[in-house]
mmCIF file of C-alpha atoms and ligand atoms in Angstrom:
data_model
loop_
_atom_site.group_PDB
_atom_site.id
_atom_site.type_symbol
_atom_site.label_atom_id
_atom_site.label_comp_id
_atom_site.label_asym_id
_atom_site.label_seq_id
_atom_site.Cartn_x
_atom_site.Cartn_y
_atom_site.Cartn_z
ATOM 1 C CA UNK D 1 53.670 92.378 94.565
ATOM 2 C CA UNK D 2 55.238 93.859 97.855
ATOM 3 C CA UNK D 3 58.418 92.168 99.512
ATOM 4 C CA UNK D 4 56.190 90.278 101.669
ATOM 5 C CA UNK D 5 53.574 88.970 99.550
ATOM 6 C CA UNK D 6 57.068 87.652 97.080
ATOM 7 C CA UNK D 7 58.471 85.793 99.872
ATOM 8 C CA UNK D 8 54.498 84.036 100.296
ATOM 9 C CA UNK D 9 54.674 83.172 97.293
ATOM 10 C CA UNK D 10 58.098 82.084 97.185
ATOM 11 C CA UNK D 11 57.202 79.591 100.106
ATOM 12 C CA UNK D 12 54.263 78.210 98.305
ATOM 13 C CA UNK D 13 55.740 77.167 95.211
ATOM 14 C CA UNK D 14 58.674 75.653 97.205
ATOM 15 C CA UNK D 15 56.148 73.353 99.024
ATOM 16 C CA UNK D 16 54.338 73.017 95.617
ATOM 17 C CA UNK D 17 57.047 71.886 93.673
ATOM 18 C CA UNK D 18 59.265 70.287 96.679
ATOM 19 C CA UNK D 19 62.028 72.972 95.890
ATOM 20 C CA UNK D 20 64.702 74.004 98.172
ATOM 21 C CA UNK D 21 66.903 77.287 98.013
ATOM 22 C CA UNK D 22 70.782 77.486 98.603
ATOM 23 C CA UNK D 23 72.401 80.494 99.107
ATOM 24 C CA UNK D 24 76.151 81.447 99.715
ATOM 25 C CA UNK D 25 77.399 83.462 102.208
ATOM 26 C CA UNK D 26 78.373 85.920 99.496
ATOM 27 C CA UNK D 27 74.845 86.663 98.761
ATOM 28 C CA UNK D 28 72.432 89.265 99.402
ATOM 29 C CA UNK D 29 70.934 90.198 102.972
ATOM 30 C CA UNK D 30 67.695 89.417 101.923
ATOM 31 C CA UNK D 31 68.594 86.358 99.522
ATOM 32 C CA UNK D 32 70.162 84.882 102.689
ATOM 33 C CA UNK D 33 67.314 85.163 104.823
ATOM 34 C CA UNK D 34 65.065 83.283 102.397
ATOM 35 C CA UNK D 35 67.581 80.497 101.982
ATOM 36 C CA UNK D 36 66.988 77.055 103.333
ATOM 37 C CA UNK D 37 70.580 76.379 103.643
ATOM 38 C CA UNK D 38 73.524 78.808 103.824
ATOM 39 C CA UNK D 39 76.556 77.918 103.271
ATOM 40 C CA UNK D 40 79.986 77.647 101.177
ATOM 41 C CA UNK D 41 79.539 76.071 97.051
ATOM 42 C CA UNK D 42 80.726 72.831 98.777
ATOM 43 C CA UNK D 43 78.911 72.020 101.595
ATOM 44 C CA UNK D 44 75.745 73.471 99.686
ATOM 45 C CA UNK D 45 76.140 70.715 96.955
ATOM 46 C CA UNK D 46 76.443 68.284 99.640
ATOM 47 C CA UNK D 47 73.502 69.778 101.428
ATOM 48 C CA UNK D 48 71.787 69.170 97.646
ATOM 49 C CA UNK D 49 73.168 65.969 97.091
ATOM 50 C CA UNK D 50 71.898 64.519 100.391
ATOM 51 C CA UNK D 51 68.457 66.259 100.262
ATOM 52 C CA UNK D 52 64.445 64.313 99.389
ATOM 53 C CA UNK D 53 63.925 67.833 97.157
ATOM 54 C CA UNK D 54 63.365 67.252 93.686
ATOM 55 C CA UNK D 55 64.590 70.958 92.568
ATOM 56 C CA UNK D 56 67.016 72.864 93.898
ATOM 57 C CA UNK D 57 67.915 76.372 93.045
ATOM 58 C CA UNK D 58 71.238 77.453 93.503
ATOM 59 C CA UNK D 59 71.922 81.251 94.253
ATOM 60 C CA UNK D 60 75.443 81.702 93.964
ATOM 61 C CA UNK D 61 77.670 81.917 91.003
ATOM 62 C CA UNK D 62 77.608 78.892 87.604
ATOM 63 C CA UNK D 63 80.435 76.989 89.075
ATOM 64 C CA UNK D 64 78.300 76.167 92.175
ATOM 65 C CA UNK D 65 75.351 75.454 90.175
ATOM 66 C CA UNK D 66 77.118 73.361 88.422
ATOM 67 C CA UNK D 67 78.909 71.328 91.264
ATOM 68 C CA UNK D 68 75.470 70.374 92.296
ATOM 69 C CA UNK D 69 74.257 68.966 89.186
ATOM 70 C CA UNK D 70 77.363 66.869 89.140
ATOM 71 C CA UNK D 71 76.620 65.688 92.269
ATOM 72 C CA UNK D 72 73.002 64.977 92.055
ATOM 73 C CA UNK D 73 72.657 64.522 88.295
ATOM 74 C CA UNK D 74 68.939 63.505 89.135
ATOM 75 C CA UNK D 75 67.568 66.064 90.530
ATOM 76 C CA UNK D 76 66.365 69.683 88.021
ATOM 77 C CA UNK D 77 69.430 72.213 89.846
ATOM 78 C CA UNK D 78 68.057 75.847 88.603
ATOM 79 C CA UNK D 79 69.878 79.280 88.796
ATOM 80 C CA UNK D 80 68.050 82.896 89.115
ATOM 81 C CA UNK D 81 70.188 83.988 86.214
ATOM 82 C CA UNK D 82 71.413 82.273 83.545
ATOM 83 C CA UNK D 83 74.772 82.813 83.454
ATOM 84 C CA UNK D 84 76.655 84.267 86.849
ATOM 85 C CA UNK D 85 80.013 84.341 86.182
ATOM 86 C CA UNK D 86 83.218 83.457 88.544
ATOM 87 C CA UNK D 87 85.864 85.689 87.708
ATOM 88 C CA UNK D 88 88.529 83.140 89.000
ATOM 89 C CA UNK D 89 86.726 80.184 86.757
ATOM 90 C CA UNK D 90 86.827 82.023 83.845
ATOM 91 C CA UNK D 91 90.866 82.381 83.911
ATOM 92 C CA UNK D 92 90.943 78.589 83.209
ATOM 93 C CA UNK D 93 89.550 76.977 80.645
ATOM 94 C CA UNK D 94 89.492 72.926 79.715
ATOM 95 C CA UNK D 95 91.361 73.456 76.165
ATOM 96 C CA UNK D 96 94.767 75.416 78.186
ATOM 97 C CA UNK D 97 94.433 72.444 81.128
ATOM 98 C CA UNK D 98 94.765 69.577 78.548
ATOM 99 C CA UNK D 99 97.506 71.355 76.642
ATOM 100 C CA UNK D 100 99.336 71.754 80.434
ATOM 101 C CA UNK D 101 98.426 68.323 81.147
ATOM 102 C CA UNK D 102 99.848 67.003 77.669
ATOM 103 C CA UNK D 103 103.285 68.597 78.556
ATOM 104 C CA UNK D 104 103.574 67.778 82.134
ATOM 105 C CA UNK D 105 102.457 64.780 81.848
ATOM 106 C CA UNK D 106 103.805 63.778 85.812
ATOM 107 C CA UNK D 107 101.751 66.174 87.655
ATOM 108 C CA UNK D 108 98.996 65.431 89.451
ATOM 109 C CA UNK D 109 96.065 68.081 88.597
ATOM 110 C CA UNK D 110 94.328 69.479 91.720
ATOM 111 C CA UNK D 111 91.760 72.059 90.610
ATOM 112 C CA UNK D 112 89.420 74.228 93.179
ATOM 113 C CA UNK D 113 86.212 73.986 93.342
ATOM 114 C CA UNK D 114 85.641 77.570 91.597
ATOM 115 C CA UNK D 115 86.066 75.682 88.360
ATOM 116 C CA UNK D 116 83.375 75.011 85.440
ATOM 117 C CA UNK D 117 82.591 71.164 84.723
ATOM 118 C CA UNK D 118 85.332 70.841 81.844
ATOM 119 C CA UNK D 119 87.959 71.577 83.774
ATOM 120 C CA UNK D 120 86.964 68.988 87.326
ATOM 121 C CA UNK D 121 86.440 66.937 84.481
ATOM 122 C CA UNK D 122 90.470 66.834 83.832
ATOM 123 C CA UNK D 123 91.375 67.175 87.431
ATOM 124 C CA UNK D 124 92.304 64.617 89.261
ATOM 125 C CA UNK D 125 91.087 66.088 92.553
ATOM 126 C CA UNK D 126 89.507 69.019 93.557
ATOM 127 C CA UNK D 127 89.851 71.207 96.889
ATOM 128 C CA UNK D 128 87.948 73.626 98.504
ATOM 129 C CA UNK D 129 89.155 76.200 100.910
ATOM 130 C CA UNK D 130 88.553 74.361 103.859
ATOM 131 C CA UNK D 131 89.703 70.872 103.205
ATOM 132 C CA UNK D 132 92.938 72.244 100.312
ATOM 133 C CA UNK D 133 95.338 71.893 103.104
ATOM 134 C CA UNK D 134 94.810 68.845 104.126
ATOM 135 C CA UNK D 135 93.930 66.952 100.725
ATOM 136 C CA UNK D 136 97.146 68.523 99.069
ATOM 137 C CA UNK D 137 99.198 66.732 102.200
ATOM 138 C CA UNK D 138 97.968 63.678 100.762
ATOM 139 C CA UNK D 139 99.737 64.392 97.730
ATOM 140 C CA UNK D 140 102.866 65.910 99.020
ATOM 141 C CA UNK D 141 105.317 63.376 97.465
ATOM 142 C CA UNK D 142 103.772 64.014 93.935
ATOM 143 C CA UNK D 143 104.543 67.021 91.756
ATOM 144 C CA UNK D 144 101.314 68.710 91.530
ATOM 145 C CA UNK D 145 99.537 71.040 89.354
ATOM 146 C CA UNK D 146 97.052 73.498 92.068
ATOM 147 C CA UNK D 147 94.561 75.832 89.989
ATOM 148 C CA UNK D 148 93.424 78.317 89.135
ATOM 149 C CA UNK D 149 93.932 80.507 92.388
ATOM 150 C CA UNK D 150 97.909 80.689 92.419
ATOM 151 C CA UNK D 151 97.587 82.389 95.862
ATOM 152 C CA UNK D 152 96.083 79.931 97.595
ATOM 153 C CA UNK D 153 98.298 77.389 95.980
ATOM 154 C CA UNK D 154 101.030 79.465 96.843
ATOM 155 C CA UNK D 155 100.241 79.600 100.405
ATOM 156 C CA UNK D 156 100.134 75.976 100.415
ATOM 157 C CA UNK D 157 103.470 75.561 99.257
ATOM 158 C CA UNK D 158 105.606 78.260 100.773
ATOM 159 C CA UNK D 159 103.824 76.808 104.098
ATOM 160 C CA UNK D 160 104.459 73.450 103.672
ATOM 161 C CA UNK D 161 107.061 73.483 100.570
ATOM 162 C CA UNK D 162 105.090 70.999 98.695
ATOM 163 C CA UNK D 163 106.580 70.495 95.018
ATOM 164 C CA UNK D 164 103.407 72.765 93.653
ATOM 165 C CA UNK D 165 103.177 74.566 90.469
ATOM 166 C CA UNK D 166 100.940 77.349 90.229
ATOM 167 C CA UNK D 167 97.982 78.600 87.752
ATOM 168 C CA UNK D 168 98.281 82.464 87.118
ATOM 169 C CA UNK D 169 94.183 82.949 88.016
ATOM 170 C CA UNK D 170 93.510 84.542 91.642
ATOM 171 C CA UNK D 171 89.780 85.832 92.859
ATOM 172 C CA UNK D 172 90.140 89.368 91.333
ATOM 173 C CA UNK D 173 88.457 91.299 94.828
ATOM 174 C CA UNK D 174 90.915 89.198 96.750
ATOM 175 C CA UNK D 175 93.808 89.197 95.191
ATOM 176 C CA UNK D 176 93.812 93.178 95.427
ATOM 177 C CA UNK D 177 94.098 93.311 98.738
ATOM 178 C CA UNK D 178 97.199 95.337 100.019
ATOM 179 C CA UNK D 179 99.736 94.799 103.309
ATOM 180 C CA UNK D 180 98.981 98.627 103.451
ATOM 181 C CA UNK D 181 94.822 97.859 103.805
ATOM 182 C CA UNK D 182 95.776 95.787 106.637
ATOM 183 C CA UNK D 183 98.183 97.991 108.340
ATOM 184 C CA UNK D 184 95.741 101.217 107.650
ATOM 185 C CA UNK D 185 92.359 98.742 109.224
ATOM 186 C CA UNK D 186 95.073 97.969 112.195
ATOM 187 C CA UNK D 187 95.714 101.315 113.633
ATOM 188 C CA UNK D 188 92.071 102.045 112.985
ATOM 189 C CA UNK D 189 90.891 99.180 114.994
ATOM 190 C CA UNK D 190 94.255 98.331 117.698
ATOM 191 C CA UNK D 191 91.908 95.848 119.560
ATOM 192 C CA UNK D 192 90.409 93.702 116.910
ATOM 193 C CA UNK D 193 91.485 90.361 115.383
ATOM 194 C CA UNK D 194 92.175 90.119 111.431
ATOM 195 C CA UNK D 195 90.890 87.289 109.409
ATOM 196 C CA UNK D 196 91.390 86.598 106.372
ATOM 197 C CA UNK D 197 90.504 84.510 102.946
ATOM 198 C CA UNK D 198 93.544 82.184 101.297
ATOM 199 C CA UNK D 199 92.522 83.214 98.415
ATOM 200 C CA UNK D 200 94.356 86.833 99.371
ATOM 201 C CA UNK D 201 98.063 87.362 98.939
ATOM 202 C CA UNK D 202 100.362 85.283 100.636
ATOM 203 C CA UNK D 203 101.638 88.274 103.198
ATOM 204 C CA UNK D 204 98.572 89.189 104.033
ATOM 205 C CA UNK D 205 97.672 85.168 105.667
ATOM 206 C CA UNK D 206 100.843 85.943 107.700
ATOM 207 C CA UNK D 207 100.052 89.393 109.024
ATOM 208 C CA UNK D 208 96.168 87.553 110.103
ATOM 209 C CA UNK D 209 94.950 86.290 112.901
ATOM 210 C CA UNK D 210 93.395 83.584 111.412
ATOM 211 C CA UNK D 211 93.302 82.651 107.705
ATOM 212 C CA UNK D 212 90.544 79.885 106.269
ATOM 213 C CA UNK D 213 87.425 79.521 104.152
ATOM 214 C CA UNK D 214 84.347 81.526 104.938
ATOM 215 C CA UNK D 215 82.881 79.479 107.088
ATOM 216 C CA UNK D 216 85.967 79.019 108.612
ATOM 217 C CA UNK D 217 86.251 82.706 109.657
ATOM 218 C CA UNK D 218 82.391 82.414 111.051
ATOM 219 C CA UNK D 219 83.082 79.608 112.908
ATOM 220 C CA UNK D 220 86.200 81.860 114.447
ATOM 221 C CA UNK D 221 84.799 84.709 114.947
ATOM 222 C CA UNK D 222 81.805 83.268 116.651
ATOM 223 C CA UNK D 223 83.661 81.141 118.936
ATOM 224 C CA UNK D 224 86.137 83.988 119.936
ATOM 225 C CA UNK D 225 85.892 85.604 123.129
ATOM 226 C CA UNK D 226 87.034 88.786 121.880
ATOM 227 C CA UNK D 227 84.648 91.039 120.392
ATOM 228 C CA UNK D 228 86.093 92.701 117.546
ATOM 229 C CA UNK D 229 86.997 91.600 113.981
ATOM 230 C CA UNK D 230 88.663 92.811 110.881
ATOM 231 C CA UNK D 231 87.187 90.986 107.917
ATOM 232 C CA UNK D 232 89.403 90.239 104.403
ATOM 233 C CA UNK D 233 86.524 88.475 102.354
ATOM 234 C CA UNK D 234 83.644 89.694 100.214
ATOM 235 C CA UNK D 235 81.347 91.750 102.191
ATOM 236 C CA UNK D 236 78.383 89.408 101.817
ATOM 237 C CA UNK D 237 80.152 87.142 104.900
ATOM 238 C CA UNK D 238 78.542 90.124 107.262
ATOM 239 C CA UNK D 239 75.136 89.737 107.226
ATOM 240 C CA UNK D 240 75.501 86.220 108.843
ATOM 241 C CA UNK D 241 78.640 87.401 111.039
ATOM 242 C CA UNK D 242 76.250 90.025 112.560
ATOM 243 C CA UNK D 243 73.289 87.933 112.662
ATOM 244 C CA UNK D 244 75.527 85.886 114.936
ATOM 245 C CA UNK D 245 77.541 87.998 117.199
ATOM 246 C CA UNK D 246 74.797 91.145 117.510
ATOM 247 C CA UNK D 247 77.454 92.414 120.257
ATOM 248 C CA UNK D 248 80.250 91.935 118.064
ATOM 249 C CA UNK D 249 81.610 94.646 115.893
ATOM 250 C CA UNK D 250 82.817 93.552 112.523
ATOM 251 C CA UNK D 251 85.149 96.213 110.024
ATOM 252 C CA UNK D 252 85.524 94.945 106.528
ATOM 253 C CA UNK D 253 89.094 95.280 105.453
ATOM 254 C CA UNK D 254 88.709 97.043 102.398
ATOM 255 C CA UNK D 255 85.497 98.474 100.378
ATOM 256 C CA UNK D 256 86.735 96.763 96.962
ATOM 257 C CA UNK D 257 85.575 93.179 98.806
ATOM 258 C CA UNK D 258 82.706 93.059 96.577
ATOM 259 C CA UNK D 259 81.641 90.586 94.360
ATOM 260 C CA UNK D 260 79.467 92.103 91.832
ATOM 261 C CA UNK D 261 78.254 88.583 90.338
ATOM 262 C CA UNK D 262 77.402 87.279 93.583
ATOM 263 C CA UNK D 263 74.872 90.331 94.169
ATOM 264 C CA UNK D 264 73.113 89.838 91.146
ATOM 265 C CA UNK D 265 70.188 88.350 92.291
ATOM 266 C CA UNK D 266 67.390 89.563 93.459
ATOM 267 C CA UNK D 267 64.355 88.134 95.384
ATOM 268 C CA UNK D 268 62.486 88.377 92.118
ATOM 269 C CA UNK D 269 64.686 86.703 90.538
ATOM 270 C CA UNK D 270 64.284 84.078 92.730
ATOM 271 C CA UNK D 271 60.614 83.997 92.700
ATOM 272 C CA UNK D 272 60.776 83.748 88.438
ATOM 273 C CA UNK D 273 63.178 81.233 88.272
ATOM 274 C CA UNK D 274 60.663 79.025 90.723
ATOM 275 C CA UNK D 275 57.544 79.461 89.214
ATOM 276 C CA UNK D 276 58.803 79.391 85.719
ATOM 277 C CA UNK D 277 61.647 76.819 86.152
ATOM 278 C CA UNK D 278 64.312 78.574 84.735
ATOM 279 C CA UNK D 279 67.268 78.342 84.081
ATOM 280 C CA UNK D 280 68.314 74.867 84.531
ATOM 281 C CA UNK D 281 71.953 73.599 85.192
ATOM 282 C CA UNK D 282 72.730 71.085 81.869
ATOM 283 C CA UNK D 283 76.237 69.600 81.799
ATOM 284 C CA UNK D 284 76.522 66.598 78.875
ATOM 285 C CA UNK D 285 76.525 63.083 80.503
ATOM 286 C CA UNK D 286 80.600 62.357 80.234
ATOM 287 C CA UNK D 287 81.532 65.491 81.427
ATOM 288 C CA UNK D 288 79.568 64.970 84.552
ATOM 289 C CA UNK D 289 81.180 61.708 85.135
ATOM 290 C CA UNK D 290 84.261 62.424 84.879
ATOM 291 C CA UNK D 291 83.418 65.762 87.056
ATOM 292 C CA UNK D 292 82.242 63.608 89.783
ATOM 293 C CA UNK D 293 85.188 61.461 90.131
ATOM 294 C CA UNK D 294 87.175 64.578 90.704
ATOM 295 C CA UNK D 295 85.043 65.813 93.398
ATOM 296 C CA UNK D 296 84.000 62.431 94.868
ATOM 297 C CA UNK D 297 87.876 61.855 95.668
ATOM 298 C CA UNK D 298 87.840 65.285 97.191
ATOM 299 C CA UNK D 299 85.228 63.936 99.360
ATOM 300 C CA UNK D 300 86.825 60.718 100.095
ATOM 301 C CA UNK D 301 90.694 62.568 101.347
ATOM 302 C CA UNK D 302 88.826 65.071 103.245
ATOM 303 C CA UNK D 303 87.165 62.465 105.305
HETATM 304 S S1 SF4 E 401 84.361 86.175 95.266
HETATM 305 FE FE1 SF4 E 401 85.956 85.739 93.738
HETATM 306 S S2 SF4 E 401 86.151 83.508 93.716
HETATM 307 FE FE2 SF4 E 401 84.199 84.006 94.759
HETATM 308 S S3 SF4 E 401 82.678 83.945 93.113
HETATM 309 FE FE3 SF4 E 401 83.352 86.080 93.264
HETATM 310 S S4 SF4 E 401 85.038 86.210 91.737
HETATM 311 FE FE4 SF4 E 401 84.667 84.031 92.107
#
């Protein structure tokens, strides 16, 4: 089957079967521009949540997947591969969270949204990058637990000196970004604006322009009347940058922003997993629950 005739095909069994396709923005070109929503794992689990489609298949990494079954438990959520891993999810785990839980017992457990269903399920909120800021203000009397991604927790608090204790888990391609890969990207590019992930070292957010969530830095870059931008998030943010701003010029701050889970899948992939209905998201029944409350106060503060 050529590119083409894959996509056809892809169409058809999405009418067929009433199937829609998510994609995040740290996906392939191509798996992009077959997407029927692009966006960040939250607002695509809202987009799921709120849509008449009876499947939905995620392409992004298992924490997303998951975060839409918990949100529409009764709709079939399906993944091109089975098992995508987050690198930052996988440096918590729901056994370590209760034992941190059971001896500190006054904090108040805030977990991102790059988490597996165990571990929302012991949270008491959870945060994405766009809305962290302001949901942690809501709890800035409490002592509070942020995790796993110490540096954005750790931008939170040295900005606002919240009582916050941090996680040791960071996204590995961000967290390896250097002051010196800023500086170097600067005098290669004098003119252009530098934006930049929380989930990056604290120094870096200070040396940027503007620091925020991936759609975040779209929504900058495309509203900016200046036409030149350094980029300090995984590379996959480009292809919709550029689709946007064809006159802009976009450098990405380092080559290591690369996330090789997220550029797993392929468009065959994509095709398989429709027409064969594989592989589905399954969480057990209390987990989910107790998931959703997590993320359903999220959705409540960030109102
Ligand atoms: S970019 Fe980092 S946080 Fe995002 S999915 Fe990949 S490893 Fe996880």
């Amino acid at each position: 089957m050529t590119k083409e005739e894959m996509i056809k095909e892809i169409e058809r069994l999405k009418k067929e079967k009433n199937a829609i396709i998510l994609a995040h923005y740290y996906q392939n070109g191509e798996i992009q521009d077959i997407a029927d929503y692009l966006g960040d794992s939250y607002n695509l689990s809202v987009i799921a949540k709120n849509s008449d489609a009876k499947i939905i298949v995620f392409c992004g990494v298992l924490f997303m997947g998951e975060t839409a079954k918990i949100l529409s438990p009764e709709k079939k959520v399906l993944m091109p591969h089975k098992y995508l891993p987050c690198y930052m999810a996988n440096l918590i785990n729901a056994k370590a969270l209760k034992k941190y839980k059971e001896e500190n017992p006054d904090r108040v457990i805030i977990s991102y949204v790059n988490t597996y269903a165990d571990v929302k399920a012991l949270s008491d909120c959870t945060v994405t990058s766009s809305n962290a800021l302001k949901i942690l203000e809501h709890y800035k009397d409490k002592k509070i637990l942020y995790c796993p991604d110490k540096n954005l927790g750790n931008y939170a608090s040295k900005e606002y000196g919240y009582d916050i204790d941090l996680w040791d888990g960071c996204c590995q391609i961000h967290d390896r970004l250097t002051v010196d890969d800023v500086k170097k990207a600067k005098s290669e590019h004098p003119n252009a604006l530098f934006c930049v992930h929380p989930e990056a070292p604290y120094e870096l957010t200070q040396m940027a322009d503007y620091a925020g969530s991936t759609k975040g830095i779209i929504e900058y870059c495309t509203k900016s009347d200046k036409d030149e931008f350094i980029i300090g998030t995984e590379m996959g943010i480009l292809h919709e940058l550029e689709k946007r701003n064809p006159n802009k010029k976009f450098y990405l701050l380092s080559k290591g922003l690369l996330c090789k889970s997220m550029k797993l899948i392929s468009l065959e992939d994509v095709y398989k997993c429709l027409l064969n209905e594989e592989y589905e998201v399954t969480i057990d029944k209390d987990t989910m629950d107790k998931a959703r409350v997590a993320l359903d106060k999220m959705l409540e503060l960030s109102k």
